[in-house]
PDB file of C-alpha atoms in Angstrom:
ATOM      1  CA  MET V 244     152.560 -45.099   5.291  1.00  0.00           C
ATOM      2  CA  ALA V 245     149.356 -46.625   6.629  1.00  0.00           C
ATOM      3  CA  THR V 246     147.012 -49.503   5.931  1.00  0.00           C
ATOM      4  CA  ARG V 247     143.463 -48.526   4.938  1.00  0.00           C
ATOM      5  CA  ASP V 248     140.543 -49.946   3.013  1.00  0.00           C
ATOM      6  CA  VAL V 249     140.028 -48.076  -0.255  1.00  0.00           C
ATOM      7  CA  THR V 250     137.155 -48.473  -2.703  1.00  0.00           C
ATOM      8  CA  PHE V 251     137.929 -48.245  -6.424  1.00  0.00           C
ATOM      9  CA  ASN V 252     135.534 -47.198  -9.181  1.00  0.00           C
ATOM     10  CA  THR V 253     135.851 -47.590 -12.923  1.00  0.00           C
ATOM     11  CA  GLY V 254     137.020 -44.426 -14.632  1.00  0.00           C
ATOM     12  CA  ASP V 255     137.091 -43.571 -18.307  1.00  0.00           C
ATOM     13  CA  SER V 256     139.106 -45.612 -20.807  1.00  0.00           C
ATOM     14  CA  GLU V 257     142.288 -43.631 -20.074  1.00  0.00           C
ATOM     15  CA  GLN V 258     142.049 -43.807 -16.286  1.00  0.00           C
ATOM     16  CA  GLY V 259     141.063 -47.444 -15.768  1.00  0.00           C
ATOM     17  CA  ILE V 260     140.113 -47.694 -12.098  1.00  0.00           C
ATOM     18  CA  VAL V 261     140.256 -44.691  -9.773  1.00  0.00           C
ATOM     19  CA  PRO V 262     140.336 -44.615  -5.965  1.00  0.00           C
ATOM     20  CA  CYS V 263     137.213 -43.396  -4.188  1.00  0.00           C
ATOM     21  CA  LEU V 264     138.516 -41.256  -1.325  1.00  0.00           C
ATOM     22  CA  THR V 265     136.272 -39.054   0.827  1.00  0.00           C
ATOM     23  CA  ARG V 266     137.184 -35.660   2.281  1.00  0.00           C
ATOM     24  CA  ALA V 267     137.645 -37.251   5.717  1.00  0.00           C
ATOM     25  CA  GLN V 268     140.015 -39.888   4.327  1.00  0.00           C
ATOM     26  CA  LEU V 269     142.066 -37.275   2.480  1.00  0.00           C
ATOM     27  CA  ALA V 270     142.176 -35.024   5.558  1.00  0.00           C
ATOM     28  CA  SER V 271     143.428 -37.945   7.674  1.00  0.00           C
ATOM     29  CA  MET V 272     146.225 -38.403   5.120  1.00  0.00           C
ATOM     30  CA  GLY V 273     147.303 -34.791   5.561  1.00  0.00           C
ATOM     31  CA  LEU V 274     145.432 -32.964   2.788  1.00  0.00           C
ATOM     32  CA  ASN V 275     144.328 -29.464   3.773  1.00  0.00           C
ATOM     33  CA  THR V 276     140.802 -29.766   2.365  1.00  0.00           C
ATOM     34  CA  ALA V 277     140.126 -26.050   2.923  1.00  0.00           C
ATOM     35  CA  SER V 278     142.887 -25.182   0.435  1.00  0.00           C
ATOM     36  CA  VAL V 279     141.183 -27.014  -2.445  1.00  0.00           C
ATOM     37  CA  SER V 280     138.535 -24.888  -4.151  1.00  0.00           C
ATOM     38  CA  GLY V 281     135.217 -26.673  -4.545  1.00  0.00           C
ATOM     39  CA  MET V 282     136.038 -29.392  -2.024  1.00  0.00           C
ATOM     40  CA  ASN V 283     133.523 -28.036   0.501  1.00  0.00           C
ATOM     41  CA  LEU V 284     130.719 -28.332  -2.109  1.00  0.00           C
ATOM     42  CA  LEU V 285     130.994 -32.136  -2.173  1.00  0.00           C
ATOM     43  CA  ALA V 286     128.898 -34.353   0.094  1.00  0.00           C
ATOM     44  CA  ASP V 287     130.744 -35.843   3.080  1.00  0.00           C
ATOM     45  CA  ASP V 288     130.607 -39.379   1.677  1.00  0.00           C
ATOM     46  CA  ALA V 289     131.240 -38.404  -1.968  1.00  0.00           C
ATOM     47  CA  CYS V 290     134.280 -39.643  -3.869  1.00  0.00           C
ATOM     48  CA  VAL V 291     136.663 -36.732  -4.352  1.00  0.00           C
ATOM     49  CA  PRO V 292     137.922 -36.468  -7.948  1.00  0.00           C
ATOM     50  CA  LEU V 293     141.423 -35.789  -6.638  1.00  0.00           C
ATOM     51  CA  THR V 294     143.330 -35.591  -9.918  1.00  0.00           C
ATOM     52  CA  SER V 295     140.806 -33.216 -11.497  1.00  0.00           C
ATOM     53  CA  MET V 296     140.437 -30.965  -8.427  1.00  0.00           C
ATOM     54  CA  ILE V 297     144.160 -30.602  -7.711  1.00  0.00           C
ATOM     55  CA  HIS V 298     146.511 -29.777 -10.571  1.00  0.00           C
ATOM     56  CA  ASP V 299     149.524 -32.147 -10.644  1.00  0.00           C
ATOM     57  CA  ALA V 300     147.958 -34.616  -8.170  1.00  0.00           C
ATOM     58  CA  THR V 301     148.321 -38.261  -9.195  1.00  0.00           C
ATOM     59  CA  ALA V 302     147.015 -41.599  -7.971  1.00  0.00           C
ATOM     60  CA  HIS V 303     148.834 -44.769  -9.014  1.00  0.00           C
ATOM     61  CA  LEU V 304     147.809 -48.258  -7.926  1.00  0.00           C
ATOM     62  CA  ASP V 305     150.589 -50.835  -7.667  1.00  0.00           C
ATOM     63  CA  VAL V 306     148.582 -54.067  -7.751  1.00  0.00           C
ATOM     64  CA  GLY V 307     151.603 -56.287  -7.107  1.00  0.00           C
ATOM     65  CA  GLN V 308     152.463 -54.432  -3.896  1.00  0.00           C
ATOM     66  CA  GLN V 309     148.786 -53.702  -3.086  1.00  0.00           C
ATOM     67  CA  ARG V 310     149.758 -50.086  -2.615  1.00  0.00           C
ATOM     68  CA  LEU V 311     148.116 -46.839  -3.679  1.00  0.00           C
ATOM     69  CA  ASN V 312     150.651 -44.079  -4.279  1.00  0.00           C
ATOM     70  CA  LEU V 313     149.184 -40.579  -4.057  1.00  0.00           C
ATOM     71  CA  THR V 314     151.165 -37.540  -5.121  1.00  0.00           C
ATOM     72  CA  ILE V 315     149.788 -34.196  -3.960  1.00  0.00           C
ATOM     73  CA  PRO V 316     151.586 -30.845  -4.287  1.00  0.00           C
ATOM     74  CA  GLN V 317     152.912 -29.633  -0.942  1.00  0.00           C
ATOM     75  CA  ALA V 318     150.895 -26.402  -1.187  1.00  0.00           C
ATOM     76  CA  PHE V 319     147.736 -28.447  -0.558  1.00  0.00           C
ATOM     77  CA  MET V 320     149.082 -30.386   2.420  1.00  0.00           C
ATOM     78  CA  SER V 321     148.536 -29.541   6.084  1.00  0.00           C
ATOM     79  CA  ASN V 322     151.502 -28.115   7.936  1.00  0.00           C
ATOM     80  CA  ARG V 323     152.290 -30.891  10.426  1.00  0.00           C
ATOM     81  CA  ALA V 324     155.500 -31.833  12.140  1.00  0.00           C
ATOM     82  CA  ARG V 325     157.078 -35.124  11.101  1.00  0.00           C
ATOM     83  CA  GLY V 326     155.684 -37.938  13.209  1.00  0.00           C
ATOM     84  CA  TYR V 327     152.611 -35.927  14.264  1.00  0.00           C
ATOM     85  CA  ILE V 328     149.744 -38.088  15.480  1.00  0.00           C
ATOM     86  CA  PRO V 329     146.330 -36.415  15.747  1.00  0.00           C
ATOM     87  CA  PRO V 330     144.819 -36.597  19.263  1.00  0.00           C
ATOM     88  CA  GLU V 331     141.783 -38.530  17.996  1.00  0.00           C
ATOM     89  CA  LEU V 332     144.154 -41.393  17.096  1.00  0.00           C
ATOM     90  CA  TRP V 333     145.808 -41.554  20.517  1.00  0.00           C
ATOM     91  CA  ASP V 334     145.242 -44.756  22.473  1.00  0.00           C
ATOM     92  CA  PRO V 335     144.379 -43.769  26.066  1.00  0.00           C
ATOM     93  CA  VAL V 336     145.632 -47.129  27.344  1.00  0.00           C
ATOM     94  CA  LEU V 337     149.130 -46.401  26.066  1.00  0.00           C
ATOM     95  CA  MET V 338     149.332 -42.854  27.410  1.00  0.00           C
ATOM     96  CA  PRO V 339     152.105 -42.570  29.992  1.00  0.00           C
ATOM     97  CA  ASP V 340     151.136 -41.878  33.567  1.00  0.00           C
ATOM     98  CA  CYS V 341     152.094 -38.240  33.746  1.00  0.00           C
ATOM     99  CA  SER V 342     152.066 -36.409  36.990  1.00  0.00           C
ATOM    100  CA  ILE V 343     153.664 -33.090  37.669  1.00  0.00           C
ATOM    101  CA  ILE V 344     154.753 -32.018  41.091  1.00  0.00           C
ATOM    102  CA  ILE V 345     155.569 -28.375  41.430  1.00  0.00           C
ATOM    103  CA  SER V 346     157.339 -27.189  44.489  1.00  0.00           C
ATOM    104  CA  ALA V 347     158.417 -23.653  45.030  1.00  0.00           C
ATOM    105  CA  GLU V 348     160.030 -22.115  48.022  1.00  0.00           C
ATOM    106  CA  ILE V 349     160.435 -18.430  48.586  1.00  0.00           C
ATOM    107  CA  VAL V 350     162.929 -17.313  51.191  1.00  0.00           C
ATOM    108  CA  TYR V 351     162.638 -13.862  52.676  1.00  0.00           C
ATOM    109  CA  ARG V 352     165.494 -12.340  54.586  1.00  0.00           C
ATOM    110  CA  ILE V 353     164.168 -10.055  57.258  1.00  0.00           C
ATOM    111  CA  GLY V 354     167.034  -8.078  58.803  1.00  0.00           C
ATOM    112  CA  LEU V 355     169.229  -9.338  61.689  1.00  0.00           C
ATOM    113  CA  GLY V 356     169.401 -12.960  60.509  1.00  0.00           C
ATOM    114  CA  VAL V 357     165.669 -13.690  60.716  1.00  0.00           C
ATOM    115  CA  THR V 358     164.512 -15.810  57.772  1.00  0.00           C
ATOM    116  CA  ALA V 359     160.932 -16.538  56.796  1.00  0.00           C
ATOM    117  CA  ILE V 360     160.198 -19.432  54.420  1.00  0.00           C
ATOM    118  CA  MET V 361     156.931 -19.638  52.557  1.00  0.00           C
ATOM    119  CA  HIS V 362     155.978 -22.852  50.714  1.00  0.00           C
ATOM    120  CA  ILE V 363     153.764 -22.488  47.687  1.00  0.00           C
TER     121      ILE V 363
END
């Protein structure tokens, strides 16, 4: 769940108001936009008619909770691990200070008790 600004437009008499979501917004929510036929024909800033482009997709606005519930069939979603955060959303200030120290030592035994050690 995330907090975002969403624009709503008036739909027909049956729909009432409908959310205006762009391809970029839907992709950031996990929709695989390449899997939806005709999606690439829309302008970047165009409102995607989600419920007419994807069979069984729904959008329900709960005004009391100020929440938009989207239901999209799993076949149209990106395959991401639970808790995945895209790199473009990472905060560089909060990245841990990672440093890796690799030390390897190879020991050669050269007959009669002579040992040579090489550090890599």
